[in-house]
Coordinates of C-alpha atoms and ligand atoms in Angstrom, one line a residue:
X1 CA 56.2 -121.1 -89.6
X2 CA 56.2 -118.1 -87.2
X3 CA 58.1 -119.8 -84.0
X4 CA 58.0 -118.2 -80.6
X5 CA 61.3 -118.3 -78.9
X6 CA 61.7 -118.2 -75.0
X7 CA 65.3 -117.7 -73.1
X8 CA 65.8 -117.9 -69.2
X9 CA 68.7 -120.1 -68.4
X10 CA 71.1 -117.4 -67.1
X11 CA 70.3 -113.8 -66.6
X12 CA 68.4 -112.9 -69.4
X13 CA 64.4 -112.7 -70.2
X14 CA 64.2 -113.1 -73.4
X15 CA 61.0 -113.8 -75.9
X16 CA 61.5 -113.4 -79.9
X17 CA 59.2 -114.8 -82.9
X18 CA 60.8 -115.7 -85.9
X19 CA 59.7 -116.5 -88.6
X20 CA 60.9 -120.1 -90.7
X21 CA 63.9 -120.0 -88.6
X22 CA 65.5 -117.0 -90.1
X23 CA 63.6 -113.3 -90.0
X24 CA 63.2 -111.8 -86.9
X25 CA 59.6 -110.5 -86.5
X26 CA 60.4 -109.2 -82.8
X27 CA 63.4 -110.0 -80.5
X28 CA 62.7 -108.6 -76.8
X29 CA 65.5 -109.2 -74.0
X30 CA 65.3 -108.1 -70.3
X31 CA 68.7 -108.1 -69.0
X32 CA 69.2 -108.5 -65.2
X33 CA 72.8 -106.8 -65.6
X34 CA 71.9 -104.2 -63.1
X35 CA 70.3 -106.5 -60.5
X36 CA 73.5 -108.8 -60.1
X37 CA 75.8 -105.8 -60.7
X38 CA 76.9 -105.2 -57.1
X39 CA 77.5 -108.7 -56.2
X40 CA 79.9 -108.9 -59.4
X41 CA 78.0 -112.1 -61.1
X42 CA 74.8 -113.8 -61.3
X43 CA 73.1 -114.6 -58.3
X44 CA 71.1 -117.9 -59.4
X45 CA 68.1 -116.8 -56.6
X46 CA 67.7 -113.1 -57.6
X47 CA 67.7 -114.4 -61.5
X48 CA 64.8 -116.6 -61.1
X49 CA 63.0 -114.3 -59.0
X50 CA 63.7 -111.5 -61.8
X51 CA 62.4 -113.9 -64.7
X52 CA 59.1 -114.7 -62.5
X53 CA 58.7 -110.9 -62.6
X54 CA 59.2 -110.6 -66.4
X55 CA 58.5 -113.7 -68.3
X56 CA 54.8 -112.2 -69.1
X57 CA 55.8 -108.9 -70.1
X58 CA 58.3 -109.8 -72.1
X59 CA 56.5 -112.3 -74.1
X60 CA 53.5 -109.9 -74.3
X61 CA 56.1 -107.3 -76.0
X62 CA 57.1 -109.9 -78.3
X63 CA 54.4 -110.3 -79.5
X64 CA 53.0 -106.6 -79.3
X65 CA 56.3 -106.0 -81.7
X66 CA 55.8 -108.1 -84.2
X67 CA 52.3 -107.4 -85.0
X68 CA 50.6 -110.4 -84.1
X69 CA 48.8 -112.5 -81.2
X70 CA 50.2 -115.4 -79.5
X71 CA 47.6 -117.0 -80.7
X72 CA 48.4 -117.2 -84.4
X73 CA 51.9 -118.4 -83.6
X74 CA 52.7 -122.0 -85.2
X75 CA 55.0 -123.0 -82.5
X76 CA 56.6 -122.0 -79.2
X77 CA 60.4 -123.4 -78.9
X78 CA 62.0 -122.9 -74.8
X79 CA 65.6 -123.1 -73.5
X80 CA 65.6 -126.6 -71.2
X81 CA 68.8 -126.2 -70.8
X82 CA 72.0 -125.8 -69.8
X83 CA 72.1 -123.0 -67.4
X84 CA 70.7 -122.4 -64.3
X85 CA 67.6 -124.4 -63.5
X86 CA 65.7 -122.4 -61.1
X87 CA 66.1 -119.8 -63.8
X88 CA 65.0 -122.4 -67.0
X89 CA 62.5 -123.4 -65.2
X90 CA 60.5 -120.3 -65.2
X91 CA 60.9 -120.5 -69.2
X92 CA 60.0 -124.0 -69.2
X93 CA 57.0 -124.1 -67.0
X94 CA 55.6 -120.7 -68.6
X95 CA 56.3 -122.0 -72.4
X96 CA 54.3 -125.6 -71.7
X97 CA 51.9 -123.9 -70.0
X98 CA 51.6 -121.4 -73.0
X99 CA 51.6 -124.1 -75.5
X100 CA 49.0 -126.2 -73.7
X101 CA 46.7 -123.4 -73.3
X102 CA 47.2 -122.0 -77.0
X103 CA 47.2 -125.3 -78.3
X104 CA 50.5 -125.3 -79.9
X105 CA 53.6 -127.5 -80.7
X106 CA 56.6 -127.2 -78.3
X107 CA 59.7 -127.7 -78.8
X108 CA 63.0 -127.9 -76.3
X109 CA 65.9 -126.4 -77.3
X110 CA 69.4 -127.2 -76.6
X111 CA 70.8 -123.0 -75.5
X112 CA 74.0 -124.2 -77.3
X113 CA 72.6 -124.9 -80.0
X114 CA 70.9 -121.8 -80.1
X115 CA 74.0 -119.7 -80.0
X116 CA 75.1 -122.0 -82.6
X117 CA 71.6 -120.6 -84.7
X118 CA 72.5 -117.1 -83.7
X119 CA 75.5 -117.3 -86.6
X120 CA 72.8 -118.9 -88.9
X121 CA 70.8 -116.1 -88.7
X122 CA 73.3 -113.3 -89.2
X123 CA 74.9 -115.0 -92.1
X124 CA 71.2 -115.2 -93.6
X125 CA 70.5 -111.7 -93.0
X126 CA 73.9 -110.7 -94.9
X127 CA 72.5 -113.2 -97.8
X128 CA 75.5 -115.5 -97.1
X129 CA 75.7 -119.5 -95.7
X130 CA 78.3 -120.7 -94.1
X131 CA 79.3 -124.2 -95.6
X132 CA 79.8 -127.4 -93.7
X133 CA 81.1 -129.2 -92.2
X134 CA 82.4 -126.5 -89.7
X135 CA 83.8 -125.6 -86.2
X136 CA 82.4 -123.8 -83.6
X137 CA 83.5 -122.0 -81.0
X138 CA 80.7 -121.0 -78.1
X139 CA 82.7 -118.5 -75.6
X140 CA 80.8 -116.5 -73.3
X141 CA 80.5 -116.0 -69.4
X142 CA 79.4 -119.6 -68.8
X143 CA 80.2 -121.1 -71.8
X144 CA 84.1 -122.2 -74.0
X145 CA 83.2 -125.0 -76.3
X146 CA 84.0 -126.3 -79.1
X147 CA 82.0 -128.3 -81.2
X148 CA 82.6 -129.9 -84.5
X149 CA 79.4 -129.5 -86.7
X150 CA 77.7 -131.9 -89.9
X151 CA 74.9 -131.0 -91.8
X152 CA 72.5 -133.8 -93.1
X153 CA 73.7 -133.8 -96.6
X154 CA 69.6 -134.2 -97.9
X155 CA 68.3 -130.7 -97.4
X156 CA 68.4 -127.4 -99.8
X157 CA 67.3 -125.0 -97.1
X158 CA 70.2 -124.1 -95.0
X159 CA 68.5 -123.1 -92.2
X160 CA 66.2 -126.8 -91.7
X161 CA 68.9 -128.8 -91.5
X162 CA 69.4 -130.7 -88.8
X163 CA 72.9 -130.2 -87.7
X164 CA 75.2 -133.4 -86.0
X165 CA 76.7 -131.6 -83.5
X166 CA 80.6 -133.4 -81.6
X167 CA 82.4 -132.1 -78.6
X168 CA 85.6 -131.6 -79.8
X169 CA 86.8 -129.8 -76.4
X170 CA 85.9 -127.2 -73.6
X171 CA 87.0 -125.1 -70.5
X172 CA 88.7 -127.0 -67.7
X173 CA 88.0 -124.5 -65.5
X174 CA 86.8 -120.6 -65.8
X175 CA 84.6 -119.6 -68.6
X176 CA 86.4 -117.2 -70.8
X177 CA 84.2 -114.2 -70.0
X178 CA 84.3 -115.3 -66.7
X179 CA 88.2 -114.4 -66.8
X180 CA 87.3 -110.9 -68.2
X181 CA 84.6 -110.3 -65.4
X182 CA 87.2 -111.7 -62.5
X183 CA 89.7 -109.5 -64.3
X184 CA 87.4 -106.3 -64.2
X185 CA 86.3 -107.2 -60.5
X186 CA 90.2 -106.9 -59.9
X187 CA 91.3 -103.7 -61.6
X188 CA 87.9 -102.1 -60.3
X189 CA 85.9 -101.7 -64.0
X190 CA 83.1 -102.9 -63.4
X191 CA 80.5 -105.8 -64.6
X192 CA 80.3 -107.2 -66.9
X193 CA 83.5 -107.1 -67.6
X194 CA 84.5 -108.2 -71.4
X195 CA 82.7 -105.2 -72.9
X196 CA 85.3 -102.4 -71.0
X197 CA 88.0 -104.4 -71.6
X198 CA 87.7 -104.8 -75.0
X199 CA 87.9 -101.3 -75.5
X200 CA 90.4 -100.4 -72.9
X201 CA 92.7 -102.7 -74.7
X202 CA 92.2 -101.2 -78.1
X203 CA 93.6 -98.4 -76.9
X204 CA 96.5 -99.5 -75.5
X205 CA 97.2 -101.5 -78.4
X206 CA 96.9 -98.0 -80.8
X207 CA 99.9 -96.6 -77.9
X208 CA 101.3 -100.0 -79.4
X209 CA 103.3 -102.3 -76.8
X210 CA 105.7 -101.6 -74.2
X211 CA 109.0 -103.5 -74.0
X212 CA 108.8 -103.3 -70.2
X213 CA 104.7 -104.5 -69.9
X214 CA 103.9 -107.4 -68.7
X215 CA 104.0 -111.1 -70.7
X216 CA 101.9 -113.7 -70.0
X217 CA 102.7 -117.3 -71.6
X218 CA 100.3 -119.5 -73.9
X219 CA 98.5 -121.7 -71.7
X220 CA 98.8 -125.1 -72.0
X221 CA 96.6 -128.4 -71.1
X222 CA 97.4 -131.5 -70.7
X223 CA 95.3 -134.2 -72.9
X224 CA 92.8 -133.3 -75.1
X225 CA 94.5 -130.8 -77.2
X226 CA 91.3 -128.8 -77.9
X227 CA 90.6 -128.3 -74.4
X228 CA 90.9 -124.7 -72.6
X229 CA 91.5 -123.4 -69.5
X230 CA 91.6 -119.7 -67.9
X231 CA 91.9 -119.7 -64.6
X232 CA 96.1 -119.7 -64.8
X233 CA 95.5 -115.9 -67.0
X234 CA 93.4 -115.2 -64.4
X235 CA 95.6 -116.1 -61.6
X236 CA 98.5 -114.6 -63.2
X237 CA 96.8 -110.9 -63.4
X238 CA 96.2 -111.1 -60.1
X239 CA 99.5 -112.0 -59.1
X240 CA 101.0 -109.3 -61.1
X241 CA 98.9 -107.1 -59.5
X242 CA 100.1 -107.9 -55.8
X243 CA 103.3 -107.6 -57.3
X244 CA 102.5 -104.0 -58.5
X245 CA 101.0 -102.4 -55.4
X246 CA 100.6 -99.1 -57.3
X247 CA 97.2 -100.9 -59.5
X248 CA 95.8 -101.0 -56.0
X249 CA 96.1 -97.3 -55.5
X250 CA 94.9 -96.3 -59.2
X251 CA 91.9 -98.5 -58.8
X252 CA 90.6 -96.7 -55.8
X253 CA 89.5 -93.7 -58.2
X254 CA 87.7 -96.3 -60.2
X255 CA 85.5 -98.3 -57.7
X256 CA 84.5 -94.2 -56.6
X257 CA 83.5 -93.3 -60.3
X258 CA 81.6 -96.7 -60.7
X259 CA 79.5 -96.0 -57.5
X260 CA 78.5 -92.8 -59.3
X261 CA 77.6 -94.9 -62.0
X262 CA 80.1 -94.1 -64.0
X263 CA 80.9 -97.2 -65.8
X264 CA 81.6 -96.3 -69.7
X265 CA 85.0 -97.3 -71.2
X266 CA 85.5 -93.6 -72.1
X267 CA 84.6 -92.4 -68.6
X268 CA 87.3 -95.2 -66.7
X269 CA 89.6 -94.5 -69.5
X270 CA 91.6 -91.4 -68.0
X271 CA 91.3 -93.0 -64.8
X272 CA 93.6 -95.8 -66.0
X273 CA 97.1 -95.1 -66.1
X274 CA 99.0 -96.5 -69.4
X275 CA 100.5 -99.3 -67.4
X276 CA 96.8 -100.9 -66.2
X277 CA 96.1 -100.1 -70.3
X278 CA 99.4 -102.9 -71.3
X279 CA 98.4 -105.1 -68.3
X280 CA 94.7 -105.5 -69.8
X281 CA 96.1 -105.7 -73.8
X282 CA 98.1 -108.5 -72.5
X283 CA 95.9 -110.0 -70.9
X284 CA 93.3 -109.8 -73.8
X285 CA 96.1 -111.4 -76.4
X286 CA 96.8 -114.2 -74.1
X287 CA 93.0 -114.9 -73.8
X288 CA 92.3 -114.3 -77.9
X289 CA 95.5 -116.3 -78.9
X290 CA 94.4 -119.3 -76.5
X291 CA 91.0 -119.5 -78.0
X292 CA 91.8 -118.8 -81.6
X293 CA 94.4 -121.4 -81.8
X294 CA 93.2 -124.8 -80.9
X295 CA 89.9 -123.6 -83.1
X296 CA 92.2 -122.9 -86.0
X297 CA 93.9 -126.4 -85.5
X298 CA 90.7 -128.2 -84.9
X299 CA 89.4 -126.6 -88.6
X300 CA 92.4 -127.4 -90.2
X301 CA 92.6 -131.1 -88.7
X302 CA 88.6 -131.9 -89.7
X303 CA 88.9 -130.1 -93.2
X304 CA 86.3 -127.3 -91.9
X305 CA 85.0 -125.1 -94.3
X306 CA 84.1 -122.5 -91.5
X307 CA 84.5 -121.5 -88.6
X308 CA 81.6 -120.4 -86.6
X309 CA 82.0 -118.4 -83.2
X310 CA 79.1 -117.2 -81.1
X311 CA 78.3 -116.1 -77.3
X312 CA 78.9 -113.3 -75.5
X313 CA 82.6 -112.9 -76.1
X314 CA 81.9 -113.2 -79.6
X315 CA 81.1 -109.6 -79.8
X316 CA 84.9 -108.8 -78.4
X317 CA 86.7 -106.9 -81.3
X318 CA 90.2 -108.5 -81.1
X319 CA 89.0 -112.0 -80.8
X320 CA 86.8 -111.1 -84.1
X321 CA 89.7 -109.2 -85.9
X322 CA 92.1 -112.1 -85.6
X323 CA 89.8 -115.2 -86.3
X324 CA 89.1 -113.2 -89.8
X325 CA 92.8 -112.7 -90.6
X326 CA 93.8 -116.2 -89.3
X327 CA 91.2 -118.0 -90.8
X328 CA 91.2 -116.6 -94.0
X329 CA 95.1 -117.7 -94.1
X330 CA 94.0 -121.3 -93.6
X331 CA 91.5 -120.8 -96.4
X332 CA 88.5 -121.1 -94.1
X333 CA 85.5 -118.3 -93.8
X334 CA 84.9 -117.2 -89.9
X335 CA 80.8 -116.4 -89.1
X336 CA 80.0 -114.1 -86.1
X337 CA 76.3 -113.0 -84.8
X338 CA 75.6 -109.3 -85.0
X339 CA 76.4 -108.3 -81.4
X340 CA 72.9 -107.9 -80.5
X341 CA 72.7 -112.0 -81.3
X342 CA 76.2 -112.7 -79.4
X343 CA 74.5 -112.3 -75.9
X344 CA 71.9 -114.6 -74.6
X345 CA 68.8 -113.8 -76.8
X346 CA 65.5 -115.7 -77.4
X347 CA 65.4 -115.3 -81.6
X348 CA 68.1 -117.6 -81.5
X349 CA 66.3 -120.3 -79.7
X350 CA 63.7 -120.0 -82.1
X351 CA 65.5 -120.4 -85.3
X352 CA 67.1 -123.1 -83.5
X353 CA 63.4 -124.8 -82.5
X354 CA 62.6 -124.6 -86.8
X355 CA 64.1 -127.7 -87.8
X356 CA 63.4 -129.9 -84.9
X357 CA 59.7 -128.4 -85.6
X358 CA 60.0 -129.4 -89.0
X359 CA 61.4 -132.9 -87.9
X360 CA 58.6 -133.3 -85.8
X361 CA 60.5 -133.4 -82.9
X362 CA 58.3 -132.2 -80.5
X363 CA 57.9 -132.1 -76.6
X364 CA 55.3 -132.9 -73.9
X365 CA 54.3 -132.5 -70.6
X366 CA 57.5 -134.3 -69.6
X367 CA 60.0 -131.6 -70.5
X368 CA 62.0 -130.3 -67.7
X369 CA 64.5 -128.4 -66.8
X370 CA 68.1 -129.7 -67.4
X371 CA 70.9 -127.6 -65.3
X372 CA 73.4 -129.6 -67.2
X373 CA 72.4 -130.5 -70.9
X374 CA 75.1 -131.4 -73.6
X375 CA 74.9 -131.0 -77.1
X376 CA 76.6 -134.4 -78.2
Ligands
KG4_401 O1 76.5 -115.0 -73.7 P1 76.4 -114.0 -72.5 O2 75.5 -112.8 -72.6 O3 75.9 -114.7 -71.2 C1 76.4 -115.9 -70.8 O4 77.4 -115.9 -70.1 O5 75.8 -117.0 -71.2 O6 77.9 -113.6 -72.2 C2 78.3 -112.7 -71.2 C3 79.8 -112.7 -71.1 C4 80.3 -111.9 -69.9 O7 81.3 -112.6 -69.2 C5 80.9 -110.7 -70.6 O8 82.0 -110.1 -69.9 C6 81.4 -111.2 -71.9 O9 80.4 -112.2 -72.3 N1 81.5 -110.2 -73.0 C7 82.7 -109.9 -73.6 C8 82.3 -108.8 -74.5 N2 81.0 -108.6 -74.4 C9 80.5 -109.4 -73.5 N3 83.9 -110.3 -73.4 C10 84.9 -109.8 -74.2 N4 84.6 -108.8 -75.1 C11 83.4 -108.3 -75.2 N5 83.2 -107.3 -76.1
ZN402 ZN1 74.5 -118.2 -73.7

């Protein structure tokens, strides 16, 4: 069952085929990174333009990549949602009109439930499945949830089962990567911001910690214990940095080497002083120790035999680092995608279209665009 897969709800233009929900003929994103760059964030009406420009080249390179014709695909699977809906609509009016003219099944996907199929997949290509029932976490620039997740007992392929899917918590406020890309918008390093940051840190952390740095506190919420919020880290940076005039005056160098494009890790590194390098380690703890936690607690109170974590932040090397050492101390296995499958990508809305395919849970002309779109 060779699947087409087609992603639009934020700023990616994305088209994969894969094939029986688990090997990758051709994966083919079109990031808008540079297009929303200057303004800091996604601009909803310059994404949906940019996916009207390259919905059809992209699917035409999926294809071109893996070898085959659209017209000897079995299926066609589309983000409906959540995410932007100017921007899922472009997917979702160019996949029914695809599937109508080739003659093909469609199939809506749920984009959370793809980044929950991006794990799958990387666990199958390492020849390794995680066992359920598990948590996951989904953390990325519009995205911290956590779900608790059941297979139906019944099936011997891993990677058909339908999966029963319970909100266990989520963000009250900012996104996590949201936090890093505020954070980066404030210190002057650039967008997005979790990749720089993530590497910044690391070096600070090899200087190891200064007595003197700055400490931010576990943040807490009120309620649902498995609930998160980030815009009191976010808010606490900032103040520290009003507090600190001279981050002002080092960022100035920055903002002039990013308008010369120079936007590598290793090219703002000597720019940073080793106070900005503490300030953004402690930041990056607070945000890894406030995520891994309540996932850690959430596994341990449902008996989860993993812990899945996907999305964009998902690629960060601390928050990886320290779910595997945690974990494995509560006798639990922790599943990441490949980086390439953290980010928004359209092979994971494919192999996340397979067993609703196989269900025979199919759309029709009906299927819209669904801005918000919960998983359970
Ligand atoms: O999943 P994604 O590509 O898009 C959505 O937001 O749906 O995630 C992008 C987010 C951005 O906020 C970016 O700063 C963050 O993920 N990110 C990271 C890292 N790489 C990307 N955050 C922390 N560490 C990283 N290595
Ligand atoms: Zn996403």
């Amino acid at each position: 069952m060779r699947i087409l897969g087609i992603e639009s709800s934020c700023d990616e233009t994305a088209a994969a085929i894969v094939a029986d929900g688990r090997e990758i003929l051709s994966n083919v994103v079109a990031s808008q990174v540079e297009l929303h760059r200057k303004y800091g964030g996604v601009v909803p009406e310059l994404a949906s333009r940019e996916h009207l420009r390259q919905i059809v080249p992209v699917v035409r390179e999926a294809s071109e990549q893996a070898g085959m014709r659209l017209a000897d695909v079995d299926a066609i699977g589309v983000t409906r949602g959540p995410g932007l809906v100017g921007s899922l609509l472009v997917g979702v009016t160019y996949g029914k009109a695809l599937a109508k003219s080739l003659d093909k099944p469609l199939i809506g996907v749920n984009h959370l439930e793809g980044h929950v199929h991006a794990v799958l997949l990387e666990a199958w290509r390492t020849a390794k499945s995680p066992k359920f029932p598990a948590v996951c976490l989904i953390v990325s620039g519009g995205h911290t949830l956590l779900y608790s997740i059941e297979a139906a007992a019944t099936q011997k392929d891993p990677l058909a089962v339908q999966l029963r899917y319970k909100r266990l918590g989520g963000t009250r406020d900012d996104a996590a990567g949201e936090a890093y890309d505020k954070v980066a918008k404030l210190l002057e390093l650039g967008y997005p911001g979790g990749p720089v940051i993530d590497q910044l840190a690391a070096a600070a952390a090899r200087n190891g910690t200064k007595a003197d740095g700055p400490r931010f506190g576990t943040t807490k919420t009120r309620g649902n214990r498995y609930d998160f919020s980030f815009s009191g880290i976010k808010t606490a940076v900032l103040y520290y940095v009003r507090a600190h005039p001279e981050f002002v005056t080092e960022a100035r160098p920055r903002r002039a080497a990013l308008r010369e494009g120079k936007r590598k890790a290793s090219e703002l590194m000597p720019l940073c002083s080793p106070v900005t390098l503490e300030l953004l380690a402690e930041f990056q703890r607070t945000v890894v120790r406030d995520l891994v936690r309540p996932t850690l607690e959430a596994a341990e109170e449902l008996h989860a035999e993993s812990v899945l974590v996907s999305g964009g932040v998902a690629a960060n090397a601390e928050l990886r680092q320290t779910f595997e050492k945690e974990a494995a101390r509560r006798g639990c296995e922790t599943y990441f995608p490949s980086r390439a499958l953290s980010t928004d990508n359209a092979a994971m809305i494919a192999a996340a279209a397979y067993p609703h395919l196989l269900a025979g849970e199919l759309a029709d002309e009906a299927l819209d665009a669904e801005a918000i779109f919960p998983l359970s």
